[in-house]
């Protein structure tokens, strides 16, 4: 239970003000269909989490406990350094001609894949 709480708090801190949250809010406000946007974002989060979980399961087979601890330390350091580096404003897909569900799912998957929260988890 302690590990679950630590993972929850760490992920919550890493996700606060993330690009995917801003994208979902912007697209939901512009499209006027927040249900489709949330469904697409949920599907993208599920897909990214399944891929990350599969990769973590595969890595535990080949990494020792010390190497896993080193990767966690590097993930924490990179998450902290990434928070200090400024980012340019991404293209929000204003000129796209695809359904809102597809745009939300695709963009949220790209924004969430390889994000700080995946490495921390």
Short mmCIF file of N, CA, C and O in Angstrom, two decimals:
data_model
loop_
_atom_site.label_atom_id
_atom_site.label_comp_id
_atom_site.label_asym_id
_atom_site.label_seq_id
_atom_site.Cartn_x
_atom_site.Cartn_y
_atom_site.Cartn_z
N UNK A 1 0.81 -1.19 0.00
CA UNK A 1 0.00 0.00 0.00
C UNK A 1 0.86 1.26 0.00
O UNK A 1 0.49 2.25 -0.60
N UNK A 2 2.02 1.22 0.66
CA UNK A 2 2.91 2.38 0.68
C UNK A 2 3.44 2.69 -0.71
O UNK A 2 3.55 3.86 -1.08
N UNK A 3 3.77 1.65 -1.48
CA UNK A 3 4.27 1.87 -2.83
C UNK A 3 3.19 2.45 -3.73
O UNK A 3 3.46 3.31 -4.57
N UNK A 4 1.94 2.02 -3.55
CA UNK A 4 0.84 2.56 -4.34
C UNK A 4 0.63 4.03 -4.04
O UNK A 4 0.44 4.84 -4.95
N UNK A 5 0.68 4.41 -2.77
CA UNK A 5 0.51 5.80 -2.39
C UNK A 5 1.66 6.66 -2.92
O UNK A 5 1.43 7.76 -3.43
N UNK A 6 2.88 6.16 -2.83
CA UNK A 6 4.02 6.91 -3.36
C UNK A 6 3.91 7.09 -4.87
O UNK A 6 4.21 8.17 -5.39
N UNK A 7 3.48 6.04 -5.58
CA UNK A 7 3.32 6.15 -7.04
C UNK A 7 2.20 7.13 -7.39
O UNK A 7 2.32 7.92 -8.34
N UNK A 8 1.12 7.11 -6.62
CA UNK A 8 0.00 8.02 -6.88
C UNK A 8 0.41 9.47 -6.66
O UNK A 8 0.14 10.33 -7.49
N UNK A 9 1.09 9.76 -5.57
CA UNK A 9 1.52 11.13 -5.28
C UNK A 9 2.56 11.59 -6.30
O UNK A 9 2.51 12.72 -6.79
N UNK A 10 3.50 10.73 -6.64
CA UNK A 10 4.52 11.10 -7.62
C UNK A 10 3.93 11.36 -9.00
O UNK A 10 4.30 12.32 -9.68
N UNK A 11 2.99 10.54 -9.40
CA UNK A 11 2.35 10.72 -10.71
C UNK A 11 1.48 11.97 -10.71
O UNK A 11 1.44 12.70 -11.70
N UNK A 12 0.79 12.22 -9.62
CA UNK A 12 -0.04 13.42 -9.53
C UNK A 12 0.83 14.67 -9.65
O UNK A 12 0.48 15.62 -10.35
N UNK A 13 1.97 14.68 -8.98
CA UNK A 13 2.87 15.83 -9.06
C UNK A 13 3.46 15.97 -10.46
O UNK A 13 3.64 17.09 -10.96
N UNK A 14 3.76 14.86 -11.12
CA UNK A 14 4.35 14.92 -12.46
C UNK A 14 3.33 15.36 -13.50
O UNK A 14 3.68 16.00 -14.49
N UNK A 15 2.07 15.02 -13.31
CA UNK A 15 1.04 15.34 -14.29
C UNK A 15 0.43 16.72 -14.10
O UNK A 15 -0.31 17.18 -14.97
N UNK A 16 0.70 17.40 -13.01
CA UNK A 16 0.07 18.68 -12.74
C UNK A 16 0.48 19.69 -13.82
O UNK A 16 1.65 19.97 -14.01
N UNK A 17 -0.49 20.23 -14.54
CA UNK A 17 -0.22 21.21 -15.58
C UNK A 17 0.44 20.63 -16.80
O UNK A 17 1.18 21.32 -17.50
N UNK A 18 0.17 19.39 -17.10
CA UNK A 18 0.80 18.71 -18.23
C UNK A 18 0.17 19.16 -19.55
O UNK A 18 -0.95 19.66 -19.59
N UNK A 19 0.88 18.92 -20.64
CA UNK A 19 0.39 19.32 -21.96
C UNK A 19 -0.89 18.61 -22.34
O UNK A 19 -1.76 19.18 -22.98
N UNK A 20 -1.02 17.34 -21.97
CA UNK A 20 -2.22 16.59 -22.37
C UNK A 20 -3.47 17.15 -21.69
O UNK A 20 -4.54 17.20 -22.29
N UNK A 21 -3.34 17.61 -20.45
CA UNK A 21 -4.48 18.24 -19.77
C UNK A 21 -4.89 19.52 -20.47
O UNK A 21 -6.08 19.78 -20.68
N UNK A 22 -3.91 20.32 -20.84
CA UNK A 22 -4.21 21.57 -21.54
C UNK A 22 -4.83 21.30 -22.91
O UNK A 22 -5.75 22.00 -23.33
N UNK A 23 -4.33 20.28 -23.60
CA UNK A 23 -4.88 19.94 -24.91
C UNK A 23 -6.33 19.49 -24.80
O UNK A 23 -7.18 19.92 -25.59
N UNK A 24 -6.63 18.63 -23.84
CA UNK A 24 -8.00 18.14 -23.67
C UNK A 24 -8.94 19.29 -23.35
O UNK A 24 -10.04 19.39 -23.90
N UNK A 25 -8.53 20.19 -22.47
CA UNK A 25 -9.38 21.33 -22.12
C UNK A 25 -9.62 22.24 -23.32
O UNK A 25 -10.75 22.69 -23.56
N UNK A 26 -8.57 22.49 -24.10
CA UNK A 26 -8.70 23.36 -25.26
C UNK A 26 -9.59 22.75 -26.33
O UNK A 26 -10.48 23.41 -26.87
N UNK A 27 -9.38 21.48 -26.65
CA UNK A 27 -10.17 20.83 -27.69
C UNK A 27 -11.63 20.67 -27.25
O UNK A 27 -12.54 20.86 -28.05
N UNK A 28 -11.84 20.35 -25.99
CA UNK A 28 -13.22 20.22 -25.50
C UNK A 28 -13.95 21.56 -25.55
O UNK A 28 -15.12 21.61 -25.91
N UNK A 29 -13.25 22.63 -25.24
CA UNK A 29 -13.87 23.95 -25.28
C UNK A 29 -14.15 24.40 -26.71
O UNK A 29 -15.20 24.97 -27.00
N UNK A 30 -13.21 24.13 -27.61
CA UNK A 30 -13.38 24.57 -29.00
C UNK A 30 -14.40 23.73 -29.77
O UNK A 30 -15.12 24.25 -30.61
N UNK A 31 -14.43 22.45 -29.50
CA UNK A 31 -15.31 21.58 -30.29
C UNK A 31 -16.75 21.59 -29.77
O UNK A 31 -17.68 21.34 -30.53
N UNK A 32 -16.93 21.83 -28.49
CA UNK A 32 -18.26 21.78 -27.91
C UNK A 32 -18.76 20.36 -27.67
O UNK A 32 -19.92 20.16 -27.37
N UNK A 33 -17.87 19.39 -27.81
CA UNK A 33 -18.21 17.98 -27.58
C UNK A 33 -17.24 17.38 -26.58
O UNK A 33 -16.38 16.57 -26.94
N UNK A 34 -17.36 17.73 -25.31
CA UNK A 34 -16.39 17.25 -24.32
C UNK A 34 -16.46 15.75 -24.08
O UNK A 34 -15.46 15.14 -23.71
N UNK A 35 -17.60 15.13 -24.31
CA UNK A 35 -17.71 13.68 -24.12
C UNK A 35 -16.82 12.91 -25.08
O UNK A 35 -16.12 11.97 -24.68
N UNK A 36 -16.82 13.31 -26.34
CA UNK A 36 -15.96 12.64 -27.33
C UNK A 36 -14.49 12.87 -27.03
O UNK A 36 -13.66 11.97 -27.19
N UNK A 37 -14.17 14.08 -26.62
CA UNK A 37 -12.78 14.41 -26.31
C UNK A 37 -12.29 13.60 -25.11
O UNK A 37 -11.20 13.02 -25.13
N UNK A 38 -13.10 13.51 -24.07
CA UNK A 38 -12.71 12.73 -22.89
C UNK A 38 -12.60 11.24 -23.20
O UNK A 38 -11.72 10.56 -22.69
N UNK A 39 -13.49 10.74 -24.05
CA UNK A 39 -13.41 9.33 -24.45
C UNK A 39 -12.13 9.06 -25.23
O UNK A 39 -11.45 8.07 -25.00
N UNK A 40 -11.81 9.95 -26.15
CA UNK A 40 -10.56 9.80 -26.92
C UNK A 40 -9.33 9.90 -26.04
O UNK A 40 -8.38 9.13 -26.18
N UNK A 41 -9.35 10.85 -25.10
CA UNK A 41 -8.21 11.01 -24.19
C UNK A 41 -8.08 9.80 -23.27
O UNK A 41 -6.97 9.34 -22.97
N UNK A 42 -9.20 9.26 -22.82
CA UNK A 42 -9.16 8.06 -21.97
C UNK A 42 -8.62 6.85 -22.71
O UNK A 42 -7.84 6.08 -22.16
N UNK A 43 -9.03 6.70 -23.97
CA UNK A 43 -8.51 5.59 -24.78
C UNK A 43 -7.01 5.74 -25.01
O UNK A 43 -6.27 4.76 -24.93
N UNK A 44 -6.58 6.96 -25.26
CA UNK A 44 -5.15 7.20 -25.47
C UNK A 44 -4.35 6.92 -24.20
O UNK A 44 -3.27 6.32 -24.24
N UNK A 45 -4.88 7.34 -23.05
CA UNK A 45 -4.19 7.09 -21.77
C UNK A 45 -4.12 5.60 -21.48
O UNK A 45 -3.10 5.09 -20.99
N UNK A 46 -5.20 4.89 -21.79
CA UNK A 46 -5.21 3.44 -21.58
C UNK A 46 -4.18 2.76 -22.47
O UNK A 46 -3.42 1.90 -22.01
N UNK A 47 -4.12 3.14 -23.73
CA UNK A 47 -3.16 2.54 -24.67
C UNK A 47 -1.72 2.84 -24.24
O UNK A 47 -0.87 1.94 -24.23
N UNK A 48 -1.44 4.08 -23.88
CA UNK A 48 -0.08 4.44 -23.46
C UNK A 48 0.30 3.72 -22.17
O UNK A 48 1.44 3.26 -22.03
N UNK A 49 -0.64 3.57 -21.25
CA UNK A 49 -0.35 2.87 -19.99
C UNK A 49 -0.13 1.38 -20.22
O UNK A 49 0.74 0.77 -19.57
N UNK A 50 -0.90 0.78 -21.12
CA UNK A 50 -0.70 -0.64 -21.43
C UNK A 50 0.67 -0.88 -22.06
O UNK A 50 1.35 -1.85 -21.72
N UNK A 51 1.06 0.00 -22.97
CA UNK A 51 2.38 -0.15 -23.59
C UNK A 51 3.48 0.04 -22.56
O UNK A 51 4.46 -0.72 -22.53
N UNK A 52 3.33 1.04 -21.68
CA UNK A 52 4.34 1.28 -20.64
C UNK A 52 4.40 0.11 -19.66
O UNK A 52 5.48 -0.31 -19.24
N UNK A 53 3.25 -0.44 -19.30
CA UNK A 53 3.23 -1.59 -18.40
C UNK A 53 3.86 -2.82 -19.02
O UNK A 53 4.60 -3.56 -18.35
N UNK A 54 3.59 -3.04 -20.31
CA UNK A 54 4.21 -4.17 -21.00
C UNK A 54 5.72 -4.00 -21.06
O UNK A 54 6.48 -4.95 -20.81
N UNK A 55 6.17 -2.77 -21.38
CA UNK A 55 7.62 -2.51 -21.45
C UNK A 55 8.28 -2.69 -20.09
O UNK A 55 9.37 -3.26 -19.99
N UNK A 56 7.61 -2.23 -19.03
CA UNK A 56 8.17 -2.39 -17.69
C UNK A 56 8.24 -3.87 -17.30
O UNK A 56 9.22 -4.31 -16.70
N UNK A 57 7.21 -4.63 -17.66
CA UNK A 57 7.24 -6.07 -17.38
C UNK A 57 8.34 -6.78 -18.13
O UNK A 57 9.00 -7.69 -17.60
N UNK A 58 8.58 -6.36 -19.37
CA UNK A 58 9.65 -6.97 -20.15
C UNK A 58 11.02 -6.59 -19.60
O UNK A 58 11.95 -7.41 -19.60
N UNK A 59 11.14 -5.35 -19.12
CA UNK A 59 12.44 -4.91 -18.59
C UNK A 59 12.78 -5.56 -17.26
O UNK A 59 13.95 -5.74 -16.95
N UNK A 60 11.77 -5.93 -16.47
CA UNK A 60 12.08 -6.56 -15.19
C UNK A 60 12.68 -7.95 -15.39
O UNK A 60 13.34 -8.45 -14.48
N UNK A 61 12.45 -8.53 -16.55
CA UNK A 61 13.02 -9.85 -16.83
C UNK A 61 14.51 -9.77 -17.11
O UNK A 61 15.23 -10.75 -16.91
N UNK A 62 14.99 -8.62 -17.58
CA UNK A 62 16.39 -8.53 -17.99
C UNK A 62 17.23 -7.60 -17.10
O UNK A 62 18.45 -7.61 -17.19
N UNK A 63 16.57 -6.80 -16.24
CA UNK A 63 17.31 -5.88 -15.39
C UNK A 63 17.40 -6.39 -13.96
O UNK A 63 16.46 -6.99 -13.45
N UNK A 64 18.52 -6.11 -13.34
CA UNK A 64 18.64 -6.43 -11.92
C UNK A 64 17.96 -5.34 -11.10
O UNK A 64 17.58 -4.29 -11.62
N UNK A 65 17.82 -5.56 -9.81
CA UNK A 65 17.17 -4.58 -8.94
C UNK A 65 17.99 -3.29 -8.86
O UNK A 65 17.43 -2.19 -8.85
N UNK A 66 19.31 -3.41 -8.86
CA UNK A 66 20.15 -2.21 -8.82
C UNK A 66 20.01 -1.39 -10.10
O UNK A 66 19.98 -0.16 -10.05
N UNK A 67 19.93 -2.05 -11.24
CA UNK A 67 19.75 -1.33 -12.50
C UNK A 67 18.38 -0.66 -12.55
O UNK A 67 18.25 0.46 -13.04
N UNK A 68 17.36 -1.31 -12.02
CA UNK A 68 16.02 -0.71 -11.97
C UNK A 68 16.03 0.52 -11.07
O UNK A 68 15.40 1.54 -11.39
N UNK A 69 16.72 0.46 -9.95
CA UNK A 69 16.83 1.62 -9.07
C UNK A 69 17.55 2.77 -9.77
O UNK A 69 17.19 3.94 -9.60
N UNK A 70 18.57 2.44 -10.56
CA UNK A 70 19.28 3.47 -11.31
C UNK A 70 18.34 4.13 -12.33
O UNK A 70 18.34 5.35 -12.49
N UNK A 71 17.52 3.33 -13.02
CA UNK A 71 16.57 3.89 -13.98
C UNK A 71 15.53 4.78 -13.30
O UNK A 71 15.15 5.82 -13.82
N UNK A 72 15.08 4.40 -12.12
CA UNK A 72 14.13 5.23 -11.38
C UNK A 72 14.78 6.55 -10.98
O UNK A 72 14.18 7.62 -11.10
N UNK A 73 16.03 6.49 -10.53
CA UNK A 73 16.73 7.72 -10.16
C UNK A 73 16.92 8.62 -11.37
O UNK A 73 16.72 9.84 -11.29
N UNK A 74 17.28 8.04 -12.51
CA UNK A 74 17.44 8.84 -13.72
C UNK A 74 16.11 9.42 -14.19
O UNK A 74 16.05 10.56 -14.68
N UNK A 75 15.03 8.66 -14.03
CA UNK A 75 13.70 9.17 -14.40
C UNK A 75 13.31 10.35 -13.52
O UNK A 75 12.75 11.34 -14.00
N UNK A 76 13.59 10.26 -12.24
CA UNK A 76 13.27 11.36 -11.33
C UNK A 76 14.11 12.59 -11.65
O UNK A 76 13.59 13.72 -11.65
N UNK A 77 15.39 12.40 -11.94
CA UNK A 77 16.23 13.53 -12.30
C UNK A 77 15.80 14.17 -13.62
O UNK A 77 15.77 15.39 -13.75
N UNK A 78 15.46 13.35 -14.59
CA UNK A 78 15.03 13.91 -15.88
C UNK A 78 13.67 14.60 -15.77
O UNK A 78 13.43 15.60 -16.43
N UNK A 79 12.79 14.09 -14.91
CA UNK A 79 11.50 14.75 -14.69
C UNK A 79 11.71 16.11 -14.04
O UNK A 79 11.05 17.09 -14.41
N UNK A 80 12.62 16.18 -13.08
CA UNK A 80 12.91 17.46 -12.44
C UNK A 80 13.57 18.44 -13.39
O UNK A 80 13.22 19.62 -13.43
N UNK A 81 14.51 17.97 -14.20
CA UNK A 81 15.16 18.85 -15.18
C UNK A 81 14.19 19.28 -16.27
O UNK A 81 14.24 20.42 -16.74
N UNK A 82 13.30 18.38 -16.66
CA UNK A 82 12.32 18.73 -17.68
C UNK A 82 11.35 19.80 -17.23
O UNK A 82 10.85 20.58 -18.04
N UNK A 83 11.08 19.86 -15.95
CA UNK A 83 10.21 20.89 -15.42
C UNK A 83 10.87 22.26 -15.42
O UNK A 83 10.19 23.28 -15.40
N UNK A 84 12.18 22.31 -15.45
CA UNK A 84 12.90 23.58 -15.45
C UNK A 84 13.13 24.14 -16.85
O UNK A 84 13.39 25.33 -17.00
N UNK A 85 13.04 23.29 -17.86
CA UNK A 85 13.31 23.73 -19.23
C UNK A 85 12.02 24.27 -19.84
O UNK A 85 10.97 23.64 -19.78
N UNK A 86 12.11 25.44 -20.43
CA UNK A 86 10.95 26.04 -21.09
C UNK A 86 10.61 25.30 -22.38
O UNK A 86 11.46 24.70 -23.03
N UNK A 87 9.34 25.34 -22.73
CA UNK A 87 8.87 24.65 -23.93
C UNK A 87 8.21 25.64 -24.86
O UNK A 87 7.63 26.62 -24.44
N UNK A 88 8.25 25.33 -26.15
CA UNK A 88 7.53 26.17 -27.09
C UNK A 88 6.08 25.70 -27.15
O UNK A 88 5.77 24.55 -26.82
N UNK A 89 5.21 26.56 -27.57
CA UNK A 89 3.79 26.23 -27.64
C UNK A 89 3.56 25.25 -28.78
O UNK A 89 3.94 25.53 -29.92
N UNK A 90 2.94 24.10 -28.50
CA UNK A 90 2.73 23.12 -29.57
C UNK A 90 1.59 23.53 -30.49
O UNK A 90 0.75 24.37 -30.16
N UNK A 91 1.58 22.93 -31.67
CA UNK A 91 0.48 23.12 -32.61
C UNK A 91 -0.73 22.37 -32.06
O UNK A 91 -0.67 21.18 -31.80
N UNK A 92 -1.84 23.07 -31.89
CA UNK A 92 -3.01 22.47 -31.28
C UNK A 92 -3.93 21.82 -32.30
O UNK A 92 -5.06 21.48 -31.98
N UNK A 93 -3.50 21.67 -33.53
CA UNK A 93 -4.31 20.97 -34.53
C UNK A 93 -5.49 21.78 -35.02
O UNK A 93 -6.56 21.23 -35.26
N UNK A 94 -5.30 23.08 -35.19
CA UNK A 94 -6.41 23.93 -35.59
C UNK A 94 -6.87 23.66 -37.01
O UNK A 94 -8.04 23.80 -37.32
N UNK A 95 -5.98 23.28 -37.91
CA UNK A 95 -6.36 23.07 -39.30
C UNK A 95 -6.70 21.64 -39.64
O UNK A 95 -6.85 21.31 -40.81
N UNK A 96 -6.81 20.77 -38.67
CA UNK A 96 -7.08 19.36 -38.93
C UNK A 96 -8.51 19.16 -39.37
O UNK A 96 -9.42 19.82 -38.90
N UNK A 97 -8.71 18.18 -40.25
CA UNK A 97 -10.06 17.84 -40.73
C UNK A 97 -10.38 16.39 -40.40
O UNK A 97 -10.73 15.62 -41.26
N UNK A 98 -10.26 16.04 -39.14
CA UNK A 98 -10.58 14.69 -38.67
C UNK A 98 -11.62 14.79 -37.57
O UNK A 98 -11.78 15.86 -36.96
N UNK A 99 -12.33 13.71 -37.27
CA UNK A 99 -13.30 13.77 -36.17
C UNK A 99 -12.61 14.09 -34.84
O UNK A 99 -11.44 13.79 -34.63
N UNK A 100 -13.36 14.70 -33.95
CA UNK A 100 -12.83 15.15 -32.67
C UNK A 100 -12.30 13.98 -31.86
O UNK A 100 -11.24 14.07 -31.23
N UNK A 101 -12.99 12.85 -31.88
CA UNK A 101 -12.56 11.66 -31.12
C UNK A 101 -11.19 11.19 -31.59
O UNK A 101 -10.30 10.92 -30.79
N UNK A 102 -11.01 11.12 -32.91
CA UNK A 102 -9.73 10.65 -33.48
C UNK A 102 -8.61 11.63 -33.16
O UNK A 102 -7.50 11.23 -32.77
N UNK A 103 -8.88 12.92 -33.32
CA UNK A 103 -7.85 13.93 -33.02
C UNK A 103 -7.46 13.89 -31.54
O UNK A 103 -6.28 13.95 -31.21
N UNK A 104 -8.45 13.77 -30.67
CA UNK A 104 -8.15 13.74 -29.23
C UNK A 104 -7.36 12.48 -28.87
O UNK A 104 -6.39 12.55 -28.11
N UNK A 105 -7.77 11.34 -29.40
CA UNK A 105 -7.07 10.09 -29.09
C UNK A 105 -5.65 10.12 -29.61
O UNK A 105 -4.70 9.77 -28.90
N UNK A 106 -5.45 10.54 -30.85
CA UNK A 106 -4.13 10.54 -31.46
C UNK A 106 -3.20 11.54 -30.76
O UNK A 106 -2.07 11.20 -30.39
N UNK A 107 -3.67 12.76 -30.57
CA UNK A 107 -2.82 13.79 -29.96
C UNK A 107 -2.52 13.48 -28.49
O UNK A 107 -1.40 13.67 -28.03
N UNK A 108 -3.51 13.00 -27.76
CA UNK A 108 -3.26 12.67 -26.35
C UNK A 108 -2.30 11.49 -26.22
O UNK A 108 -1.48 11.46 -25.30
N UNK A 109 -2.37 10.54 -27.15
CA UNK A 109 -1.41 9.43 -27.12
C UNK A 109 0.00 9.95 -27.36
O UNK A 109 0.93 9.57 -26.66
N UNK A 110 0.16 10.82 -28.35
CA UNK A 110 1.48 11.37 -28.63
C UNK A 110 2.00 12.22 -27.48
O UNK A 110 3.19 12.20 -27.16
N UNK A 111 1.11 12.99 -26.86
CA UNK A 111 1.53 13.83 -25.74
C UNK A 111 1.85 13.02 -24.49
O UNK A 111 2.72 13.39 -23.71
N UNK A 112 1.14 11.93 -24.28
CA UNK A 112 1.31 11.15 -23.05
C UNK A 112 2.41 10.10 -23.16
O UNK A 112 2.97 9.69 -22.14
N UNK A 113 2.71 9.64 -24.36
CA UNK A 113 3.67 8.55 -24.51
C UNK A 113 5.08 9.05 -24.22
O UNK A 113 5.56 10.01 -24.79
N UNK A 114 5.75 8.39 -23.30
CA UNK A 114 7.10 8.77 -22.91
C UNK A 114 7.13 9.99 -22.01
O UNK A 114 8.14 10.66 -21.90
N UNK A 115 6.02 10.27 -21.35
CA UNK A 115 5.93 11.43 -20.48
C UNK A 115 6.54 11.12 -19.11
O UNK A 115 6.83 9.98 -18.78
N UNK A 116 6.70 12.15 -18.32
CA UNK A 116 7.32 11.99 -16.99
C UNK A 116 6.55 10.98 -16.13
O UNK A 116 7.16 10.19 -15.42
N UNK A 117 5.24 11.00 -16.21
CA UNK A 117 4.47 10.11 -15.35
C UNK A 117 4.66 8.65 -15.71
O UNK A 117 4.64 7.78 -14.84
N UNK A 118 4.89 8.36 -16.99
CA UNK A 118 5.14 6.96 -17.37
C UNK A 118 6.46 6.49 -16.79
O UNK A 118 6.56 5.37 -16.30
N UNK A 119 7.50 7.31 -16.85
CA UNK A 119 8.78 6.91 -16.30
C UNK A 119 8.72 6.78 -14.79
O UNK A 119 9.32 5.88 -14.21
N UNK A 120 7.99 7.69 -14.13
CA UNK A 120 7.88 7.61 -12.68
C UNK A 120 7.12 6.37 -12.25
O UNK A 120 7.46 5.72 -11.27
N UNK A 121 6.05 6.05 -12.98
CA UNK A 121 5.26 4.87 -12.62
C UNK A 121 6.06 3.61 -12.87
O UNK A 121 6.05 2.69 -12.08
#
